[in-house]
Short mmCIF file of C-alpha atoms in Angstrom, two decimals:
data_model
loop_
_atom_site.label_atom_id
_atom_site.label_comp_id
_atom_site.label_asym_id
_atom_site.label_seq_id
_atom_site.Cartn_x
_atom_site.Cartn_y
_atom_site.Cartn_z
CA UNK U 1 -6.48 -2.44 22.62
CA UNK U 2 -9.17 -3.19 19.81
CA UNK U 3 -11.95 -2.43 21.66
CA UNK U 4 -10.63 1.63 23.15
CA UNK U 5 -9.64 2.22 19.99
CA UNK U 6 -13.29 2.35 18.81
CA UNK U 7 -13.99 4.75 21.90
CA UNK U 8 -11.74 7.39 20.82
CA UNK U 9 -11.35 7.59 17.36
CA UNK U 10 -8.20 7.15 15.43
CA UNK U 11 -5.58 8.57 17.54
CA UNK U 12 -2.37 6.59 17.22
CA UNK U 13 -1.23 5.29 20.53
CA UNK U 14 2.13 6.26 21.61
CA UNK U 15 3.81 3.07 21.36
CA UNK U 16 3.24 2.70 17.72
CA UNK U 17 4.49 5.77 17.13
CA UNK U 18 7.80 5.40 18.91
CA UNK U 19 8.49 2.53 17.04
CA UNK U 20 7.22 3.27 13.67
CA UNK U 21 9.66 6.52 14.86
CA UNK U 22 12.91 4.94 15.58
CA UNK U 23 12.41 2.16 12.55
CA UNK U 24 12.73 5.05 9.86
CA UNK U 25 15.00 7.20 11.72
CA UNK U 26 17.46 4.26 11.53
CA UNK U 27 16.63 3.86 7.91
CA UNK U 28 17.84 7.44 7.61
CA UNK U 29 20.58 7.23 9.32
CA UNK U 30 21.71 3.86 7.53
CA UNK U 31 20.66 5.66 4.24
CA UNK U 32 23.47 8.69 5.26
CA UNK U 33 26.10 6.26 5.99
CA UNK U 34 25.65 4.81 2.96
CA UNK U 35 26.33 8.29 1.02
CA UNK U 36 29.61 7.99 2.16
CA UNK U 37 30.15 4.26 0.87
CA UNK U 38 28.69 4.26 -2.58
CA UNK U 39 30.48 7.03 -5.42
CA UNK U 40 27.93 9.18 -6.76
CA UNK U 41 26.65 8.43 -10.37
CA UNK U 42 23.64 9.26 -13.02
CA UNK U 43 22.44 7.76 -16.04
CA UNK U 44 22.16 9.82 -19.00
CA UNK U 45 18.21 9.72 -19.20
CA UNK U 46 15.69 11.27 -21.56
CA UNK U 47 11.83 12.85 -21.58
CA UNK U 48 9.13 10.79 -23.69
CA UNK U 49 6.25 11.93 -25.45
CA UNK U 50 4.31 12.33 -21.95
CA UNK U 51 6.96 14.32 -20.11
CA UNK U 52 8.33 11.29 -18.59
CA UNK U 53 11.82 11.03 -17.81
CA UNK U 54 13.16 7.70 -18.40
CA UNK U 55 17.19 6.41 -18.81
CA UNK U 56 19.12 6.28 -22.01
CA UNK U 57 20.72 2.61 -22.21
CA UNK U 58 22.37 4.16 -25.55
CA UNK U 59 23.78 7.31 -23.22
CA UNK U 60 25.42 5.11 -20.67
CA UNK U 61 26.27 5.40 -16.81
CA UNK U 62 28.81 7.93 -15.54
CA UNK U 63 30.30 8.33 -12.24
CA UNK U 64 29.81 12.45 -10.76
CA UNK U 65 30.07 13.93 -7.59
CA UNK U 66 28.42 12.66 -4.32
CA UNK U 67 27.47 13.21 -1.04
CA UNK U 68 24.82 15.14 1.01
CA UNK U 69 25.70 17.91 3.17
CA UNK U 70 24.48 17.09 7.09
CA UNK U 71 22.16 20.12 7.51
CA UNK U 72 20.21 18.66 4.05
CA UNK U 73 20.33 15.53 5.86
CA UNK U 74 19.11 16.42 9.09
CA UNK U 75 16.02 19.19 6.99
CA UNK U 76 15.35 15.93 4.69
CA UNK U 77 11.85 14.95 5.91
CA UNK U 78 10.76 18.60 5.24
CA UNK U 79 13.43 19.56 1.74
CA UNK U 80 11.14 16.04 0.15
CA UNK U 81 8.67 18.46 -0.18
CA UNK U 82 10.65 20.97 -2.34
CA UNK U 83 10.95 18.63 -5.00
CA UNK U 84 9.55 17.73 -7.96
CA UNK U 85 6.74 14.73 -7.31
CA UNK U 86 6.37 16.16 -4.24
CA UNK U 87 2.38 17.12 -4.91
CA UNK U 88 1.74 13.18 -4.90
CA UNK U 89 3.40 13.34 -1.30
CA UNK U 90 1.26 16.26 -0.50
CA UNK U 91 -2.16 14.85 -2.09
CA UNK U 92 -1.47 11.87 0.63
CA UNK U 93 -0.75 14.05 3.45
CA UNK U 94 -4.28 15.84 2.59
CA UNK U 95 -5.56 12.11 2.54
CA UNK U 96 -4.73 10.96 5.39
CA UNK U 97 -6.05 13.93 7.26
CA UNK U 98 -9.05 13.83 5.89
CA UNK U 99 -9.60 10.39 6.99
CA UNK U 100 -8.51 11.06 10.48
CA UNK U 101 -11.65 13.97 10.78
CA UNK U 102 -13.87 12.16 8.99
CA UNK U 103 -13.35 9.31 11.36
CA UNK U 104 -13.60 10.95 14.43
CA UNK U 105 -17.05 12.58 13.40
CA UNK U 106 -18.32 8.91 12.40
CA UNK U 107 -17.12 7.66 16.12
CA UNK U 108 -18.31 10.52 18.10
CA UNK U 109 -22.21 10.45 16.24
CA UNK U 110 -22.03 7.03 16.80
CA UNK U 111 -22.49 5.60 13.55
CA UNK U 112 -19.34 3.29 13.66
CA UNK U 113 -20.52 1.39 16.21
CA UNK U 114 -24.01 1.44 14.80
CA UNK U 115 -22.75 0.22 11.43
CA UNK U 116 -20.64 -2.56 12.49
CA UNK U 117 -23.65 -3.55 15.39
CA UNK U 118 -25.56 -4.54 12.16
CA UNK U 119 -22.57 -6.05 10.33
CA UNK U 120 -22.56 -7.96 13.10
CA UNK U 121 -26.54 -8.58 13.25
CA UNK U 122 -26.41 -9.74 9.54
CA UNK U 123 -22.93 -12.04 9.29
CA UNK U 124 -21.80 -12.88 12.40
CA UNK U 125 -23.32 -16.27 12.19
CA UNK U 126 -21.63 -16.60 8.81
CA UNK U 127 -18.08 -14.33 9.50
CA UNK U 128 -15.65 -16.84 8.13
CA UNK U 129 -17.54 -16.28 4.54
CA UNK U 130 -17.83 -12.55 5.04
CA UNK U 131 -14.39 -12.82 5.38
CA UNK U 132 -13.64 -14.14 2.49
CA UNK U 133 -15.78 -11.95 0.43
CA UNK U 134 -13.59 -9.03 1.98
CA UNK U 135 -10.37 -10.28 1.09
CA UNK U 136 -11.42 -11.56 -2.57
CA UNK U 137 -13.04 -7.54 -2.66
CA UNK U 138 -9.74 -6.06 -1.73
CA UNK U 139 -7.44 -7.86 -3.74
CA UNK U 140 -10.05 -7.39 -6.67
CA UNK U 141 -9.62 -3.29 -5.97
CA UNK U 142 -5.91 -3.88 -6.27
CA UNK U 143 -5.59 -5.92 -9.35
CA UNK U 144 -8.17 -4.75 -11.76
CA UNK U 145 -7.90 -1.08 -11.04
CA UNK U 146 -4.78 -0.68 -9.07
CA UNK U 147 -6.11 1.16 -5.78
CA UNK U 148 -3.88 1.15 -2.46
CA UNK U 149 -3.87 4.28 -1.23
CA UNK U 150 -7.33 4.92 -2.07
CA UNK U 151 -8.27 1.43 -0.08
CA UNK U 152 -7.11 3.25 3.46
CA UNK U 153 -10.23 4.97 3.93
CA UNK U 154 -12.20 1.36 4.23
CA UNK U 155 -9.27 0.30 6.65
CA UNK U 156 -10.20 0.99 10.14
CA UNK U 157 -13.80 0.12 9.37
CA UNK U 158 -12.36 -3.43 8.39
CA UNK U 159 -10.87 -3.45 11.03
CA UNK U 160 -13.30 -2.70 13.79
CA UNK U 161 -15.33 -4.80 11.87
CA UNK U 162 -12.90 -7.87 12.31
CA UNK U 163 -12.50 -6.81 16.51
CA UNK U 164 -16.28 -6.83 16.35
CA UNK U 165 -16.59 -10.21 14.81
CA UNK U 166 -14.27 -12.03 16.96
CA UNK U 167 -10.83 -11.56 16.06
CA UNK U 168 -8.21 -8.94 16.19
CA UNK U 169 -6.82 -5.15 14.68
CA UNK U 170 -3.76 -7.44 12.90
CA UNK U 171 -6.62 -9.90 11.22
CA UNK U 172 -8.61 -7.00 9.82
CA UNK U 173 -5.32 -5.13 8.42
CA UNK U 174 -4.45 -8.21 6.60
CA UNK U 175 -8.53 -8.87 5.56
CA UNK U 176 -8.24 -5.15 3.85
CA UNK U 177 -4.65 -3.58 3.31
CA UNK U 178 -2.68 -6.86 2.89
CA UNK U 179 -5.51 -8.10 0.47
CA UNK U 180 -4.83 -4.59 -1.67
CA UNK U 181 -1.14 -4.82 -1.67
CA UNK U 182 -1.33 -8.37 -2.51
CA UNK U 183 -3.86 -7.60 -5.73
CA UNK U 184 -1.76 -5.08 -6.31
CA UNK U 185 1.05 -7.28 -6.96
CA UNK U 186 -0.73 -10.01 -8.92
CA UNK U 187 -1.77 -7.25 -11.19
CA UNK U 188 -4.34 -8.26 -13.83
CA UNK U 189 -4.99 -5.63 -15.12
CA UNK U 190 -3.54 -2.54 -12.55
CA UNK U 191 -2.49 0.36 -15.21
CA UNK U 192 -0.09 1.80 -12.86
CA UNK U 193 2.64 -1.16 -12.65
CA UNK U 194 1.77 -3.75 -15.49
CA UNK U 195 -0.26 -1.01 -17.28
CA UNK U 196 2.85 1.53 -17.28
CA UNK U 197 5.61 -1.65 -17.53
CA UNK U 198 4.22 -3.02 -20.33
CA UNK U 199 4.05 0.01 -22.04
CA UNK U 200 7.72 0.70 -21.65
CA UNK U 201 8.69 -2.37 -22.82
CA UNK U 202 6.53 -2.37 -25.82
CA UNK U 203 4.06 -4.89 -24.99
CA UNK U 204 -0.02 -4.67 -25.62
CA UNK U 205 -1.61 -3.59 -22.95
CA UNK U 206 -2.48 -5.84 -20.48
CA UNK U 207 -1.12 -9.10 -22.87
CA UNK U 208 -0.07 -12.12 -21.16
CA UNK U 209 -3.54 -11.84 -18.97
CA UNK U 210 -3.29 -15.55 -18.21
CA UNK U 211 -0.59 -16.25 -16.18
CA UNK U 212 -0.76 -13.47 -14.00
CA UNK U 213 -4.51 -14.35 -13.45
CA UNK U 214 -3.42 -17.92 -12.28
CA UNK U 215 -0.88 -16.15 -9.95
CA UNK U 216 -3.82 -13.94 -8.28
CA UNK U 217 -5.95 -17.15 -7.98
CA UNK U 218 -2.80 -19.13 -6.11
CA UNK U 219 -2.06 -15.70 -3.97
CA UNK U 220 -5.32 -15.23 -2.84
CA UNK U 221 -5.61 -19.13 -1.72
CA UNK U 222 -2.44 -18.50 0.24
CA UNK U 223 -3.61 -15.57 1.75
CA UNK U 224 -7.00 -16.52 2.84
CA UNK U 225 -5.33 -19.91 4.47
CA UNK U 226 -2.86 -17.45 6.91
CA UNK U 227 -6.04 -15.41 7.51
CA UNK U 228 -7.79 -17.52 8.59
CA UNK U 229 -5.81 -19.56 10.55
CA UNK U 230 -4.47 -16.51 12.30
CA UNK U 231 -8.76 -15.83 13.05
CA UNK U 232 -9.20 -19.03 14.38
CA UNK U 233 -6.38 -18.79 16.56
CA UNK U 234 -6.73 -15.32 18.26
CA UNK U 235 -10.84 -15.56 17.70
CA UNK U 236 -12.90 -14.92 20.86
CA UNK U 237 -17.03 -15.72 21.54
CA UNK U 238 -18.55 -11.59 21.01
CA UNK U 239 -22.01 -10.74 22.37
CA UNK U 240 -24.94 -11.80 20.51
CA UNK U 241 -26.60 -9.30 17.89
CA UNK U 242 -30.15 -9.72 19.92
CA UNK U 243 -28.32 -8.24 23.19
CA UNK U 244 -26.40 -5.41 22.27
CA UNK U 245 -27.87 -4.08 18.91
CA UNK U 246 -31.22 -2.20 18.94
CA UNK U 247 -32.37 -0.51 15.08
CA UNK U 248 -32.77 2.90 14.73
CA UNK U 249 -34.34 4.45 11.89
CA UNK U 250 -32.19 7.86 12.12
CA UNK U 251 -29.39 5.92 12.26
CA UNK U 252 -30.62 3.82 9.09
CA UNK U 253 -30.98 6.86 7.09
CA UNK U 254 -27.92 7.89 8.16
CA UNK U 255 -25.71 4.90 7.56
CA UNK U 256 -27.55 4.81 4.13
CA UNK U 257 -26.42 8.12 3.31
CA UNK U 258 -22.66 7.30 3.97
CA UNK U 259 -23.01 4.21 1.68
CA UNK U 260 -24.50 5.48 -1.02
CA UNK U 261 -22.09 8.61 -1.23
CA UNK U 262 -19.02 6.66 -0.55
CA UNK U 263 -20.26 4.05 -3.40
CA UNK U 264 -20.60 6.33 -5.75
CA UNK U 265 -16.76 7.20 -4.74
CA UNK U 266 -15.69 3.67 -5.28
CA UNK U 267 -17.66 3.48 -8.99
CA UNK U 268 -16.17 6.37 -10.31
CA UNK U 269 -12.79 4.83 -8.92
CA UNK U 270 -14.04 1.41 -11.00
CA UNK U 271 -14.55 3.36 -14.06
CA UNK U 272 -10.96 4.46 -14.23
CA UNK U 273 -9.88 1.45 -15.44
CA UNK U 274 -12.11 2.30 -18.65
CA UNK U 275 -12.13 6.51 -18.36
CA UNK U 276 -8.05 6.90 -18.45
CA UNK U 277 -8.87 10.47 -17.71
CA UNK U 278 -9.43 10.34 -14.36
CA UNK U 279 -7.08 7.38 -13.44
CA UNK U 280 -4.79 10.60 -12.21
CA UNK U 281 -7.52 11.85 -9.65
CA UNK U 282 -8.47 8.70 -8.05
CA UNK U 283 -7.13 9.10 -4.77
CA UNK U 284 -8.60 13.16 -5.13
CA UNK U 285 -12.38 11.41 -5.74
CA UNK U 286 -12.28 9.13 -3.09
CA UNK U 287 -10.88 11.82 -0.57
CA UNK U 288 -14.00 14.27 -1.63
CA UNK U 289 -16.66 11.37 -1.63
CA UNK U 290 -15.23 10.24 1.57
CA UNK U 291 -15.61 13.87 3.03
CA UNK U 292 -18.83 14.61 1.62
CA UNK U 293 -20.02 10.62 2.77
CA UNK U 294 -19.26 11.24 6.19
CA UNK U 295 -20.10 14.88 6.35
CA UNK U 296 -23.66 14.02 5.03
CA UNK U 297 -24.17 10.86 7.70
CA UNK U 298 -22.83 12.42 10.89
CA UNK U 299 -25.50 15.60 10.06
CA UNK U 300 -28.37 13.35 9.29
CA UNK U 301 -27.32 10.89 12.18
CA UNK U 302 -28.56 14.47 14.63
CA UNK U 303 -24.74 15.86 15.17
CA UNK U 304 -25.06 19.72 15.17
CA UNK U 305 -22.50 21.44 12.85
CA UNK U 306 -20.69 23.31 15.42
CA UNK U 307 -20.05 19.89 16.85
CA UNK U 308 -19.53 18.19 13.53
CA UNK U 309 -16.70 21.06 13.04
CA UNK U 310 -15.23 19.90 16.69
CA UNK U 311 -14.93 16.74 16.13
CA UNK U 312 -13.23 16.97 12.13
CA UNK U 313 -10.40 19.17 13.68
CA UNK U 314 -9.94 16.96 17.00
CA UNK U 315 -9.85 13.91 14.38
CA UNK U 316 -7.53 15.97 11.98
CA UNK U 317 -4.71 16.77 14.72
CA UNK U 318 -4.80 12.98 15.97
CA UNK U 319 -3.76 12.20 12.75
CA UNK U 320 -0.37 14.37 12.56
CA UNK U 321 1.50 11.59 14.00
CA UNK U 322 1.16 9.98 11.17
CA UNK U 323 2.22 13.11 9.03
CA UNK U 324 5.88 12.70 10.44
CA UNK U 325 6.46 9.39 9.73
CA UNK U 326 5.24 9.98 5.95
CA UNK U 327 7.91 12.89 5.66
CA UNK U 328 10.56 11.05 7.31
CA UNK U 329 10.10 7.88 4.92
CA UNK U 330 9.88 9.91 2.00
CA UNK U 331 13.07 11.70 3.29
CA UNK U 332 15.03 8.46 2.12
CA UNK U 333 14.49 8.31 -1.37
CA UNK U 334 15.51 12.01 -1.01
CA UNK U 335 18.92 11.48 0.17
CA UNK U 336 19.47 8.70 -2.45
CA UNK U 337 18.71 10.87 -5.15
CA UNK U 338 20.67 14.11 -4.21
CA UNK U 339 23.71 12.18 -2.99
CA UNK U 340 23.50 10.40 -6.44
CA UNK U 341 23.96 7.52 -5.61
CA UNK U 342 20.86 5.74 -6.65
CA UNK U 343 21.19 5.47 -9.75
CA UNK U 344 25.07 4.01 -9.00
CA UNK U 345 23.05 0.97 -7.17
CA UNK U 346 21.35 0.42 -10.01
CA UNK U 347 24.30 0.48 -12.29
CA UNK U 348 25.81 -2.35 -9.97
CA UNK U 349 22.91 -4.25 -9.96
CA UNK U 350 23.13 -4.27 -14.12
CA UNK U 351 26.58 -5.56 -14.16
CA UNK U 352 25.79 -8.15 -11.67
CA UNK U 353 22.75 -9.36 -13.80
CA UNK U 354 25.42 -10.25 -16.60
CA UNK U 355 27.33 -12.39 -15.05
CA UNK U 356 23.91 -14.75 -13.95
CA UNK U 357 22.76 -18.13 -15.00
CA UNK U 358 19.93 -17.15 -17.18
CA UNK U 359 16.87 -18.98 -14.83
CA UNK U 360 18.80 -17.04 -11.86
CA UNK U 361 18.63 -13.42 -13.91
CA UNK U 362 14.85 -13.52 -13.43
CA UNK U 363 15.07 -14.01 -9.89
CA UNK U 364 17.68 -11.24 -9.74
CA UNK U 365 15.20 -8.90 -11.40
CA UNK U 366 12.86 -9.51 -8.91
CA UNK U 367 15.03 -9.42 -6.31
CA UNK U 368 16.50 -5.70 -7.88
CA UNK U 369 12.95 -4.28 -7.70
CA UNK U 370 12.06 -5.49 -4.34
CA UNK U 371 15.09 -3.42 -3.02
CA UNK U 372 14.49 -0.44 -5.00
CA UNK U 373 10.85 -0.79 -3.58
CA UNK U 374 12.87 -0.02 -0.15
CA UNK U 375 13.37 3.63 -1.76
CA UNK U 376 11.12 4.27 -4.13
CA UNK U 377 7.28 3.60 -2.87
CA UNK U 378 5.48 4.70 -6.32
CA UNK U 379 4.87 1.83 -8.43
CA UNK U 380 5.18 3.97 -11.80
CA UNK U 381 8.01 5.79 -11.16
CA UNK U 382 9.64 2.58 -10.65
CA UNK U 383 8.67 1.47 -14.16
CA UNK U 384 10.34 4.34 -15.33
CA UNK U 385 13.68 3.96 -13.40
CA UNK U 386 13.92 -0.08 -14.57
CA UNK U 387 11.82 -0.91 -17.13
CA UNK U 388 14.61 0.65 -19.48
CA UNK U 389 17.49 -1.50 -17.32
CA UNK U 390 16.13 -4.55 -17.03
CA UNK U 391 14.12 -5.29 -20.29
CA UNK U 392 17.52 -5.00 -22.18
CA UNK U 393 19.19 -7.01 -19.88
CA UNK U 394 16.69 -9.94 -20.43
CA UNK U 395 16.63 -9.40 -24.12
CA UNK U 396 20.49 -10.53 -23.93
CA UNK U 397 19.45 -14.26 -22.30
CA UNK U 398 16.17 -14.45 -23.88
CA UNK U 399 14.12 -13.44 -21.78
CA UNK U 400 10.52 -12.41 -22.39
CA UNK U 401 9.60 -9.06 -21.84
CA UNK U 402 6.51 -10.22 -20.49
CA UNK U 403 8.10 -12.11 -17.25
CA UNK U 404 10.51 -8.78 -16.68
CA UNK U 405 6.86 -7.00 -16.19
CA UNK U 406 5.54 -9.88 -14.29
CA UNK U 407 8.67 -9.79 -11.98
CA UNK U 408 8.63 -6.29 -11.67
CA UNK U 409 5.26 -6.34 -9.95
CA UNK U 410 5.75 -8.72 -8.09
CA UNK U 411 8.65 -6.98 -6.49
CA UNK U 412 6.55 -3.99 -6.51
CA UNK U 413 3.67 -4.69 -4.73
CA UNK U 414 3.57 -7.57 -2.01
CA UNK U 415 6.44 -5.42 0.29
CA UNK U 416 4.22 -2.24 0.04
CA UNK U 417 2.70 -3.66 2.64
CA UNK U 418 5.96 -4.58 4.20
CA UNK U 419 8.35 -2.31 4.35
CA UNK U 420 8.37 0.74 6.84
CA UNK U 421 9.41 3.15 4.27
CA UNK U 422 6.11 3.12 2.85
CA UNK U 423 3.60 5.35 3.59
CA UNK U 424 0.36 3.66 3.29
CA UNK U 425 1.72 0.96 5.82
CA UNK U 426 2.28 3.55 8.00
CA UNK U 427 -0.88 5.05 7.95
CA UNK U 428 -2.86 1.87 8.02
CA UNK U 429 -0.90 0.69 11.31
CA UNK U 430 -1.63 3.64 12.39
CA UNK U 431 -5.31 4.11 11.84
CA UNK U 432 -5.27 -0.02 13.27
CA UNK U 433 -3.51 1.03 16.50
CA UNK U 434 -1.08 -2.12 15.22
CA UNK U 435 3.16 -1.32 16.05
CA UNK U 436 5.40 -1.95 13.26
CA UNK U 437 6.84 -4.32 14.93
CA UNK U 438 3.36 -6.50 16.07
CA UNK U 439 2.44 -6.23 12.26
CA UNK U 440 6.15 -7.57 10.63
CA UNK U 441 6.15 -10.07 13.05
CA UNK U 442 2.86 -11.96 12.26
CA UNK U 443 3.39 -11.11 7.91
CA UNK U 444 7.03 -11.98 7.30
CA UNK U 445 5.79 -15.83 7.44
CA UNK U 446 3.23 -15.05 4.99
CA UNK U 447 5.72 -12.64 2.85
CA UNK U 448 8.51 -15.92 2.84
CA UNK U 449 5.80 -18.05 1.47
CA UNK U 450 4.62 -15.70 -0.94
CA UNK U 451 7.94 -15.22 -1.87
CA UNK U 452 8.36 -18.74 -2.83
CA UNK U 453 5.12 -19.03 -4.51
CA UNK U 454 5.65 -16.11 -6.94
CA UNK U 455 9.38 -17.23 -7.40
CA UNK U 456 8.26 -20.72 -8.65
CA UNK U 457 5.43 -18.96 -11.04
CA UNK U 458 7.86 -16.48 -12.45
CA UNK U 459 10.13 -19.96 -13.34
CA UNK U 460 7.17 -21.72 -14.42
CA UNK U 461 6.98 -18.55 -17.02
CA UNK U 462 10.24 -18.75 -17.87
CA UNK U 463 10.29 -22.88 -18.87
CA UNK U 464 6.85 -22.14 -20.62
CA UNK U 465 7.90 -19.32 -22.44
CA UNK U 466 5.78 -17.10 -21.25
CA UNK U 467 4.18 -13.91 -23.62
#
């Protein structure tokens, strides 16, 4: 499967698109069902110094009216975009087609297979270290500067890479997007859940550094141990490097031209975690640097423009797929919201929370944002919607506010790259050739353990008294 996926590009195969299909349209239809179940309901909420809307614990809950008409229903994947937040939507839309050109023009010139040929050359001898490098990079991407989305464009070069080394599409998703999501999660120092959570609930930035670097060093152990032992079970002898690589020095200047433009992409993307400025444009750099990288290598590797223009659009439209399944997704948090009764879930959950043990209210927390995470894919505007619930509701069993933003990404993060509501999933099984249903089965073992392990730290923090 693997191996014709690196003869033609990053067309998604029908298969994984059927299912990826009829996984969210149930969501949606489950989703409807529900807005005639739940009353509606809103919480009062108010607009910060930075135009953010966040909810007014002083203003209270109220029940309202509910309920989606079935034509808004039915137009839902394309009314998403009609609403406010929807240019983040769009700005991954753009994204992901970008990618799928770019690709297409790297596969036809035949620098993809050139590039990974002297991957090969260099580590195959030593893969199970590269490996580890890769994972310990990805995770790194994902905690210190909080990159996911903008990790996709490395994804199906990880994963050829992993096909090329011996082992399969499903070992080099995990080496690459599972390794962001899971960095993510741990969240040393990622501005856009701890960052924005702490913030919220009036904590220093980035405070309690220490607990939630332990917590990155135990994930990434965990991690690398299902890796590997997935590798070493699906592994297979490849061909050495002496008899099917031969050097070429235009492709050498080539491939050096599409590193040293896409590194400059990923330092700039770095730097955000110092230049606040442009922590907004992040996935915008890496789109352009990624376009201008691969542009720039597919000319000097002796592709003629009108062919280099071929290609980019052939690449573009094997990507729309992928389009639908973003807009459908998306389409659930839509229905939520304008049948109003998200905000009555949460309103539940609160009242629940009361009536909990207090070692069992942390748990619950992370339990709450884990199913929001269902609905809501966007790690900030999460912090917005709970931050304000559940920091109060700690404060009552005392509580740190530091463990509420600990359990908050944790719930955040490690079913990103979980859940089929969530976009970058979606694309990165896509780009991978990997069904939905190929990719839950092999990470819901690693997402019970994980579970487990980041339940026990988070009551580890609680008996220490963590802050």
């Amino acid at each position: 499967m693997a191996e014709t996926q690196e003869k033609k590009g990053l067309n998604i195969s029908v298969k994984s698109f059927l299912t990826a299909i009829g996984v969210i349209f149930g969501l949606m239809v489950l989703t409807y069902i529900l807005t005639f179940l739940i009353p509606g309901g809103e919480y009062a909420r108010t607009v910060d110094a930075d135009g953010n809307s966040i909810i007014d614990t002083a203003a209270g809950f109220s029940y309202v009216a509910g309920g989606l008409p079935f034509w808004k229903w039915l137009l839902s994947p394309v009314l998403v975009l009609t609403v406010s937040g929807s240019g983040t939507l769009l700005a991954v839309i753009a994204f992901l087609l970008v990618i799928g050109g770019v690709f297409n023009s790297l596969d036809k010139c035949g620098l993809m297979q050139y590039m990974l040929g002297r991957i090969t050359q260099r580590f195959g001898a030593a893969r199970y270290r590269l490996q580890a490098v890769i994972v310990l990079f990805f995770m790194a991407m994902g905690s210190f500067i909080g990159s996911f989305e903008e990790c996709v464009p490395l994804v199906p070069i990880v994963v050829a890479l992993a096909v090329s080394l011996g082992w399969d599409s499903v070992t080099g998703i995990a080496m690459s997007l599972l390794a962001a999501g899971c960095g993510f999660a741990a969240g040393i120092c990622n501005p856009f859940t701890v960052g924005v959570a702490q913030g919220l609930a009036g904590l220093p930035m980035f405070s309690g550094l220490w607990l939630r670097a332990v917590a990155f060093a135990l994930i990434y152990g965990l991690l690398l141990l299902f890796i590997r032992t997935h590798s070493k079970k699906v592994e297979r002898p490849t061909i050495t490097a002496s008899e099917s690589f031969v050097r070429s020095r235009r492709m050498d200047h080539a491939l050096a031209c599409f590193a040293s433009i896409l590194g400059i992409g990923i330092l700039l993307v770095l730097s955000s975690s110092l230049i606040t400025a442009i922590q907004d444009y992040t996935m915008i750099i890496v789109a352009f640097m990624f376009l201008a990288a691969g542009i720039t290598a597919s000319l000097v590797s002796g592709m003629t423009v009108g062919r280099l223009g071929r290609t980019f659009a052939d690449g573009l439209l094997s990507i729309l797929p992928a389009v639908l399944m973003i807009l459908m997704a998306s389409s659930i948090k839509y229905t939520l919201e304008q049948a109003h009764i998200l905000d009555t879930i949460l309103h539940a959950a609160v009242l629940t929370a009361a009536t909990l043990p207090k070692w069992v209210v942390i748990l619950f927390i992370y339990l709450l944002v884990l199913v929001m995470n269902f609905f809501i894919a966007s790690g900030s505007a999460k912090a917005f919607l709970l931050i304000p619930l559940i920091v109060p509701i700690a404060q009552v069993f005392n509580i740190p506010a530091q463990l509420c933003v600990m359990a908050y990404a944790f719930g955040d993060g490690f079913s990103n790259v979980f859940y089929p509501t969530n976009p970058v999933l979606l694309i990165g099984l896509g780009l991978a050739d990997v069904s939905y249903g190929q990719w839950a089965r092999w990470s819901y073992k690693f997402q019970l353990c994980n579970l487990v392990l980041t339940s026990l730290l988070l009551l580890f923090g609680l008996a220490v008294g963590y802050c």
